[in-house]
């Protein structure tokens, strides 16, 4: 029982034998042809035609689908995208009917009926695809993170650095609302946080000229426990 050769194996055999068949002559060519016919199963006439064919590179043919949206439709979409504060395709798809009607009503945009139909029929994926180029062009690079000078100089402690303190160990944060000039009368914000319990109290500290700071007397009474420091 003969084993049938696959199409891929037969093509490989043709490529291997073709050069030998072209270079041979006389009895050698006849012997190569008989071996090829026996191995491939080709009819003799077909085998001669296949071996004599010039080797051509196969070019993959791809069908290019015609674009449904022209430059005018893309330009109208970009205008609507900018007016919507550059939202994503899914949100813009839901917003298009209302946004387009409002812009036409107020004279900011005027579209032909054909272009208007195309814009309203765009899917969210199509909107994102058409806006890929303008979105990449307008996307600003994220600036490098700048660590403030006080944070670099002052060692910051986190909750894990306190080693399970008892209630009453307070962390204080004081902010001066004096602007760029630290003089005159102004107010500070004082925030006390109990490390163990998370209890937080906030109070203003008034700074008056020639009188010094005035702290609200109720902040100590409002704490849930005695302060340890």
PDB file of C-alpha atoms in Angstrom:
ATOM      1  CA  UNK A   1       0.000   0.000   0.000  1.00  0.00           C
ATOM      2  CA  UNK A   2       1.449   3.310  -1.101  1.00  0.00           C
ATOM      3  CA  UNK A   3       1.665   6.173   1.380  1.00  0.00           C
ATOM      4  CA  UNK A   4       0.205   9.380  -0.013  1.00  0.00           C
ATOM      5  CA  UNK A   5       2.575  12.342   0.206  1.00  0.00           C
ATOM      6  CA  UNK A   6       1.273  15.560   1.708  1.00  0.00           C
ATOM      7  CA  UNK A   7       1.216  18.782  -0.265  1.00  0.00           C
ATOM      8  CA  UNK A   8       3.927  20.370   1.897  1.00  0.00           C
ATOM      9  CA  UNK A   9       6.220  17.349   1.576  1.00  0.00           C
ATOM     10  CA  UNK A  10       5.674  17.248  -2.188  1.00  0.00           C
ATOM     11  CA  UNK A  11       6.590  20.947  -2.476  1.00  0.00           C
ATOM     12  CA  UNK A  12       9.795  20.341  -0.511  1.00  0.00           C
ATOM     13  CA  UNK A  13      10.648  17.419  -2.792  1.00  0.00           C
ATOM     14  CA  UNK A  14      10.126  19.580  -5.893  1.00  0.00           C
ATOM     15  CA  UNK A  15      12.477  22.262  -4.538  1.00  0.00           C
ATOM     16  CA  UNK A  16      15.124  19.644  -3.752  1.00  0.00           C
ATOM     17  CA  UNK A  17      14.954  17.842  -7.108  1.00  0.00           C
ATOM     18  CA  UNK A  18      14.458  20.812  -9.446  1.00  0.00           C
ATOM     19  CA  UNK A  19      18.068  22.037  -9.375  1.00  0.00           C
ATOM     20  CA  UNK A  20      19.441  18.517  -9.961  1.00  0.00           C
ATOM     21  CA  UNK A  21      16.989  17.947 -12.807  1.00  0.00           C
ATOM     22  CA  UNK A  22      17.894  21.238 -14.502  1.00  0.00           C
ATOM     23  CA  UNK A  23      21.637  20.579 -14.283  1.00  0.00           C
ATOM     24  CA  UNK A  24      21.437  16.949 -15.500  1.00  0.00           C
ATOM     25  CA  UNK A  25      21.239  15.787 -19.113  1.00  0.00           C
ATOM     26  CA  UNK A  26      20.409  12.628 -21.039  1.00  0.00           C
ATOM     27  CA  UNK A  27      20.094   9.426 -19.020  1.00  0.00           C
ATOM     28  CA  UNK A  28      20.768  11.199 -15.722  1.00  0.00           C
ATOM     29  CA  UNK A  29      17.768  13.478 -16.253  1.00  0.00           C
ATOM     30  CA  UNK A  30      15.586  10.483 -17.136  1.00  0.00           C
ATOM     31  CA  UNK A  31      16.679   8.656 -13.974  1.00  0.00           C
ATOM     32  CA  UNK A  32      15.921  11.695 -11.795  1.00  0.00           C
ATOM     33  CA  UNK A  33      12.501  12.036 -13.426  1.00  0.00           C
ATOM     34  CA  UNK A  34      11.633   8.372 -12.810  1.00  0.00           C
ATOM     35  CA  UNK A  35      12.690   8.674  -9.145  1.00  0.00           C
ATOM     36  CA  UNK A  36      10.637  11.833  -8.719  1.00  0.00           C
ATOM     37  CA  UNK A  37       7.525  10.275 -10.319  1.00  0.00           C
ATOM     38  CA  UNK A  38       7.841   7.203  -8.091  1.00  0.00           C
ATOM     39  CA  UNK A  39       8.270   9.265  -4.931  1.00  0.00           C
ATOM     40  CA  UNK A  40       5.728  12.025  -5.561  1.00  0.00           C
ATOM     41  CA  UNK A  41       2.981  10.221  -7.424  1.00  0.00           C
ATOM     42  CA  UNK A  42       2.901  12.820 -10.200  1.00  0.00           C
ATOM     43  CA  UNK A  43       2.058  11.801 -13.766  1.00  0.00           C
ATOM     44  CA  UNK A  44       5.155  11.974 -15.969  1.00  0.00           C
ATOM     45  CA  UNK A  45       3.914  14.964 -17.982  1.00  0.00           C
ATOM     46  CA  UNK A  46       2.970  16.828 -14.791  1.00  0.00           C
ATOM     47  CA  UNK A  47       6.326  16.004 -13.223  1.00  0.00           C
ATOM     48  CA  UNK A  48       8.202  17.402 -16.233  1.00  0.00           C
ATOM     49  CA  UNK A  49       6.129  20.592 -16.134  1.00  0.00           C
ATOM     50  CA  UNK A  50       6.647  21.063 -12.376  1.00  0.00           C
ATOM     51  CA  UNK A  51      10.399  20.469 -12.545  1.00  0.00           C
ATOM     52  CA  UNK A  52      10.826  22.809 -15.510  1.00  0.00           C
ATOM     53  CA  UNK A  53       8.918  25.674 -13.888  1.00  0.00           C
ATOM     54  CA  UNK A  54      11.010  28.603 -12.722  1.00  0.00           C
ATOM     55  CA  UNK A  55      11.144  29.028  -8.967  1.00  0.00           C
ATOM     56  CA  UNK A  56       8.993  31.970  -7.964  1.00  0.00           C
ATOM     57  CA  UNK A  57       8.557  33.421  -4.510  1.00  0.00           C
ATOM     58  CA  UNK A  58       5.003  33.270  -3.316  1.00  0.00           C
ATOM     59  CA  UNK A  59       3.574  36.640  -2.466  1.00  0.00           C
ATOM     60  CA  UNK A  60       0.876  36.595   0.133  1.00  0.00           C
ATOM     61  CA  UNK A  61      -2.133  38.440  -1.100  1.00  0.00           C
ATOM     62  CA  UNK A  62      -4.000  40.406   1.520  1.00  0.00           C
ATOM     63  CA  UNK A  63      -7.274  42.126   0.985  1.00  0.00           C
ATOM     64  CA  UNK A  64      -7.248  45.740   2.042  1.00  0.00           C
ATOM     65  CA  UNK A  65     -10.628  46.791   3.289  1.00  0.00           C
ATOM     66  CA  UNK A  66     -11.574  50.233   2.050  1.00  0.00           C
ATOM     67  CA  UNK A  67     -11.744  52.864   4.768  1.00  0.00           C
ATOM     68  CA  UNK A  68     -15.262  53.908   5.726  1.00  0.00           C
ATOM     69  CA  UNK A  69     -14.169  57.185   7.322  1.00  0.00           C
ATOM     70  CA  UNK A  70     -12.454  59.892   5.287  1.00  0.00           C
ATOM     71  CA  UNK A  71     -10.360  62.820   6.476  1.00  0.00           C
ATOM     72  CA  UNK A  72     -13.435  65.005   6.966  1.00  0.00           C
ATOM     73  CA  UNK A  73     -15.014  62.482   9.334  1.00  0.00           C
ATOM     74  CA  UNK A  74     -11.753  62.146  11.247  1.00  0.00           C
ATOM     75  CA  UNK A  75     -11.391  65.937  11.514  1.00  0.00           C
ATOM     76  CA  UNK A  76     -14.952  66.298  12.831  1.00  0.00           C
ATOM     77  CA  UNK A  77     -14.293  63.565  15.378  1.00  0.00           C
ATOM     78  CA  UNK A  78     -11.161  65.349  16.597  1.00  0.00           C
ATOM     79  CA  UNK A  79     -13.123  68.588  17.091  1.00  0.00           C
ATOM     80  CA  UNK A  80     -15.741  66.735  19.128  1.00  0.00           C
ATOM     81  CA  UNK A  81     -13.047  64.946  21.108  1.00  0.00           C
ATOM     82  CA  UNK A  82     -11.368  68.239  21.992  1.00  0.00           C
ATOM     83  CA  UNK A  83     -14.729  69.743  22.996  1.00  0.00           C
ATOM     84  CA  UNK A  84     -15.372  66.787  25.319  1.00  0.00           C
ATOM     85  CA  UNK A  85     -12.069  67.403  27.130  1.00  0.00           C
ATOM     86  CA  UNK A  86     -10.470  64.402  25.400  1.00  0.00           C
ATOM     87  CA  UNK A  87     -12.498  61.646  27.008  1.00  0.00           C
ATOM     88  CA  UNK A  88     -12.014  58.004  26.067  1.00  0.00           C
ATOM     89  CA  UNK A  89     -13.776  56.315  23.148  1.00  0.00           C
ATOM     90  CA  UNK A  90     -16.497  54.643  25.237  1.00  0.00           C
ATOM     91  CA  UNK A  91     -17.527  57.894  26.911  1.00  0.00           C
ATOM     92  CA  UNK A  92     -17.281  59.879  23.700  1.00  0.00           C
ATOM     93  CA  UNK A  93     -19.491  57.340  21.894  1.00  0.00           C
ATOM     94  CA  UNK A  94     -22.259  57.853  24.470  1.00  0.00           C
ATOM     95  CA  UNK A  95     -21.741  61.628  24.447  1.00  0.00           C
ATOM     96  CA  UNK A  96     -21.664  62.150  20.660  1.00  0.00           C
ATOM     97  CA  UNK A  97     -25.431  62.597  19.993  1.00  0.00           C
ATOM     98  CA  UNK A  98     -25.828  65.239  22.716  1.00  0.00           C
ATOM     99  CA  UNK A  99     -22.491  66.956  22.081  1.00  0.00           C
ATOM    100  CA  UNK A 100     -22.895  67.116  18.314  1.00  0.00           C
ATOM    101  CA  UNK A 101     -26.428  68.513  18.568  1.00  0.00           C
ATOM    102  CA  UNK A 102     -25.327  71.150  21.094  1.00  0.00           C
ATOM    103  CA  UNK A 103     -22.353  72.272  19.016  1.00  0.00           C
ATOM    104  CA  UNK A 104     -24.464  72.518  15.859  1.00  0.00           C
ATOM    105  CA  UNK A 105     -27.191  74.386  17.719  1.00  0.00           C
ATOM    106  CA  UNK A 106     -24.712  76.965  19.031  1.00  0.00           C
ATOM    107  CA  UNK A 107     -22.928  77.379  15.705  1.00  0.00           C
ATOM    108  CA  UNK A 108     -19.625  75.795  16.770  1.00  0.00           C
ATOM    109  CA  UNK A 109     -19.805  72.963  14.216  1.00  0.00           C
ATOM    110  CA  UNK A 110     -21.618  72.418  10.940  1.00  0.00           C
ATOM    111  CA  UNK A 111     -21.442  69.002   9.265  1.00  0.00           C
ATOM    112  CA  UNK A 112     -22.864  67.582   6.075  1.00  0.00           C
ATOM    113  CA  UNK A 113     -25.508  64.921   6.471  1.00  0.00           C
ATOM    114  CA  UNK A 114     -23.159  62.197   5.225  1.00  0.00           C
ATOM    115  CA  UNK A 115     -20.349  63.113   7.602  1.00  0.00           C
ATOM    116  CA  UNK A 116     -22.784  63.496  10.487  1.00  0.00           C
ATOM    117  CA  UNK A 117     -24.124  59.990   9.870  1.00  0.00           C
ATOM    118  CA  UNK A 118     -20.604  58.549   9.768  1.00  0.00           C
ATOM    119  CA  UNK A 119     -19.563  60.241  13.006  1.00  0.00           C
ATOM    120  CA  UNK A 120     -22.657  59.061  14.871  1.00  0.00           C
ATOM    121  CA  UNK A 121     -22.247  55.490  13.559  1.00  0.00           C
ATOM    122  CA  UNK A 122     -18.662  55.109  14.816  1.00  0.00           C
ATOM    123  CA  UNK A 123     -18.114  52.450  17.449  1.00  0.00           C
ATOM    124  CA  UNK A 124     -16.021  53.067  20.567  1.00  0.00           C
ATOM    125  CA  UNK A 125     -13.173  50.943  19.157  1.00  0.00           C
ATOM    126  CA  UNK A 126     -13.217  52.909  15.887  1.00  0.00           C
ATOM    127  CA  UNK A 127     -13.142  56.199  17.796  1.00  0.00           C
ATOM    128  CA  UNK A 128     -10.093  55.088  19.776  1.00  0.00           C
ATOM    129  CA  UNK A 129      -8.394  53.885  16.584  1.00  0.00           C
ATOM    130  CA  UNK A 130      -9.000  57.154  14.707  1.00  0.00           C
ATOM    131  CA  UNK A 131      -7.893  59.221  17.690  1.00  0.00           C
ATOM    132  CA  UNK A 132      -4.702  57.227  18.332  1.00  0.00           C
ATOM    133  CA  UNK A 133      -2.455  59.628  16.412  1.00  0.00           C
ATOM    134  CA  UNK A 134      -3.784  62.940  17.848  1.00  0.00           C
ATOM    135  CA  UNK A 135      -3.918  61.418  21.342  1.00  0.00           C
ATOM    136  CA  UNK A 136      -0.257  60.379  21.168  1.00  0.00           C
ATOM    137  CA  UNK A 137       0.693  63.795  19.781  1.00  0.00           C
ATOM    138  CA  UNK A 138      -1.017  65.691  22.603  1.00  0.00           C
ATOM    139  CA  UNK A 139      -0.002  63.373  25.430  1.00  0.00           C
ATOM    140  CA  UNK A 140       2.553  65.165  27.551  1.00  0.00           C
ATOM    141  CA  UNK A 141       5.401  63.259  29.054  1.00  0.00           C
ATOM    142  CA  UNK A 142       5.173  62.750  32.779  1.00  0.00           C
ATOM    143  CA  UNK A 143       7.747  65.014  34.417  1.00  0.00           C
ATOM    144  CA  UNK A 144      10.303  63.382  36.690  1.00  0.00           C
ATOM    145  CA  UNK A 145       9.334  63.226  40.314  1.00  0.00           C
ATOM    146  CA  UNK A 146      10.876  66.030  42.329  1.00  0.00           C
ATOM    147  CA  UNK A 147      11.346  65.374  46.043  1.00  0.00           C
ATOM    148  CA  UNK A 148      11.037  68.576  48.099  1.00  0.00           C
ATOM    149  CA  UNK A 149      14.139  69.760  49.904  1.00  0.00           C
ATOM    150  CA  UNK A 150      12.662  69.400  53.443  1.00  0.00           C
ATOM    151  CA  UNK A 151      11.694  65.810  52.747  1.00  0.00           C
ATOM    152  CA  UNK A 152      15.231  65.001  51.646  1.00  0.00           C
ATOM    153  CA  UNK A 153      16.760  66.561  54.733  1.00  0.00           C
ATOM    154  CA  UNK A 154      14.265  65.486  57.416  1.00  0.00           C
ATOM    155  CA  UNK A 155      13.982  61.794  58.204  1.00  0.00           C
ATOM    156  CA  UNK A 156      10.353  60.742  58.033  1.00  0.00           C
ATOM    157  CA  UNK A 157       8.969  58.099  60.371  1.00  0.00           C
ATOM    158  CA  UNK A 158       6.156  55.774  59.384  1.00  0.00           C
ATOM    159  CA  UNK A 159       3.757  53.796  61.572  1.00  0.00           C
ATOM    160  CA  UNK A 160       6.108  50.800  61.566  1.00  0.00           C
ATOM    161  CA  UNK A 161       8.925  52.875  63.095  1.00  0.00           C
ATOM    162  CA  UNK A 162       7.008  53.503  66.333  1.00  0.00           C
ATOM    163  CA  UNK A 163       7.289  49.898  67.660  1.00  0.00           C
ATOM    164  CA  UNK A 164       3.677  49.617  68.890  1.00  0.00           C
ATOM    165  CA  UNK A 165       3.499  52.696  71.133  1.00  0.00           C
ATOM    166  CA  UNK A 166       0.985  52.956  73.931  1.00  0.00           C
ATOM    167  CA  UNK A 167      -2.012  55.298  73.544  1.00  0.00           C
ATOM    168  CA  UNK A 168      -0.988  58.872  74.204  1.00  0.00           C
ATOM    169  CA  UNK A 169       2.059  58.973  71.920  1.00  0.00           C
ATOM    170  CA  UNK A 170       1.210  61.849  69.644  1.00  0.00           C
ATOM    171  CA  UNK A 171       2.448  62.909  66.233  1.00  0.00           C
ATOM    172  CA  UNK A 172       2.145  66.637  65.524  1.00  0.00           C
ATOM    173  CA  UNK A 173       1.917  68.481  62.235  1.00  0.00           C
ATOM    174  CA  UNK A 174       2.089  72.281  62.201  1.00  0.00           C
ATOM    175  CA  UNK A 175       1.438  74.379  59.091  1.00  0.00           C
ATOM    176  CA  UNK A 176       1.927  78.154  59.028  1.00  0.00           C
ATOM    177  CA  UNK A 177      -0.540  80.077  56.865  1.00  0.00           C
ATOM    178  CA  UNK A 178       1.632  83.147  56.493  1.00  0.00           C
ATOM    179  CA  UNK A 179       2.484  83.005  52.816  1.00  0.00           C
ATOM    180  CA  UNK A 180       6.054  83.742  51.759  1.00  0.00           C
ATOM    181  CA  UNK A 181       6.677  86.155  54.682  1.00  0.00           C
ATOM    182  CA  UNK A 182       6.889  84.773  58.219  1.00  0.00           C
ATOM    183  CA  UNK A 183       5.953  87.891  60.160  1.00  0.00           C
ATOM    184  CA  UNK A 184       2.894  89.746  61.321  1.00  0.00           C
ATOM    185  CA  UNK A 185      -0.362  88.168  62.470  1.00  0.00           C
ATOM    186  CA  UNK A 186      -1.383  84.877  60.920  1.00  0.00           C
ATOM    187  CA  UNK A 187      -2.809  81.460  61.826  1.00  0.00           C
ATOM    188  CA  UNK A 188      -1.158  78.020  62.101  1.00  0.00           C
ATOM    189  CA  UNK A 189      -2.944  74.707  61.687  1.00  0.00           C
ATOM    190  CA  UNK A 190      -2.037  72.182  64.382  1.00  0.00           C
ATOM    191  CA  UNK A 191      -2.970  68.529  63.856  1.00  0.00           C
ATOM    192  CA  UNK A 192      -2.350  65.959  66.619  1.00  0.00           C
ATOM    193  CA  UNK A 193      -2.640  62.254  65.837  1.00  0.00           C
ATOM    194  CA  UNK A 194      -2.503  59.461  68.393  1.00  0.00           C
ATOM    195  CA  UNK A 195      -0.223  56.826  66.863  1.00  0.00           C
ATOM    196  CA  UNK A 196      -1.823  53.838  68.590  1.00  0.00           C
ATOM    197  CA  UNK A 197      -5.499  54.661  68.170  1.00  0.00           C
ATOM    198  CA  UNK A 198      -5.476  56.972  65.143  1.00  0.00           C
ATOM    199  CA  UNK A 199      -7.448  59.605  67.053  1.00  0.00           C
ATOM    200  CA  UNK A 200      -6.933  62.989  65.373  1.00  0.00           C
ATOM    201  CA  UNK A 201      -7.575  66.473  66.672  1.00  0.00           C
ATOM    202  CA  UNK A 202      -7.075  69.720  64.768  1.00  0.00           C
ATOM    203  CA  UNK A 203      -6.924  73.243  66.154  1.00  0.00           C
ATOM    204  CA  UNK A 204      -5.900  76.719  64.957  1.00  0.00           C
ATOM    205  CA  UNK A 205      -3.027  78.587  66.593  1.00  0.00           C
ATOM    206  CA  UNK A 206      -3.304  82.324  66.233  1.00  0.00           C
ATOM    207  CA  UNK A 207      -0.057  84.283  65.987  1.00  0.00           C
ATOM    208  CA  UNK A 208      -0.415  87.952  66.930  1.00  0.00           C
ATOM    209  CA  UNK A 209       2.241  90.622  66.839  1.00  0.00           C
ATOM    210  CA  UNK A 210       3.776  91.292  70.312  1.00  0.00           C
ATOM    211  CA  UNK A 211       1.524  88.685  71.957  1.00  0.00           C
ATOM    212  CA  UNK A 212       2.879  85.342  70.727  1.00  0.00           C
ATOM    213  CA  UNK A 213       0.901  82.190  69.896  1.00  0.00           C
ATOM    214  CA  UNK A 214      -2.543  81.477  71.341  1.00  0.00           C
ATOM    215  CA  UNK A 215      -3.519  77.777  71.408  1.00  0.00           C
ATOM    216  CA  UNK A 216      -7.082  76.707  71.910  1.00  0.00           C
ATOM    217  CA  UNK A 217      -7.440  75.293  75.417  1.00  0.00           C
ATOM    218  CA  UNK A 218      -9.934  72.670  74.315  1.00  0.00           C
ATOM    219  CA  UNK A 219      -7.562  70.588  72.225  1.00  0.00           C
ATOM    220  CA  UNK A 220      -6.037  68.811  75.239  1.00  0.00           C
ATOM    221  CA  UNK A 221      -9.498  68.103  76.700  1.00  0.00           C
ATOM    222  CA  UNK A 222     -10.685  66.704  73.392  1.00  0.00           C
ATOM    223  CA  UNK A 223      -7.961  64.046  73.200  1.00  0.00           C
ATOM    224  CA  UNK A 224      -9.143  60.542  74.070  1.00  0.00           C
ATOM    225  CA  UNK A 225      -6.202  59.874  76.430  1.00  0.00           C
ATOM    226  CA  UNK A 226      -3.391  61.602  78.308  1.00  0.00           C
ATOM    227  CA  UNK A 227      -0.529  62.779  76.129  1.00  0.00           C
ATOM    228  CA  UNK A 228       2.779  60.918  76.628  1.00  0.00           C
ATOM    229  CA  UNK A 229       4.788  63.039  74.254  1.00  0.00           C
TER     230      UNK A 229
END
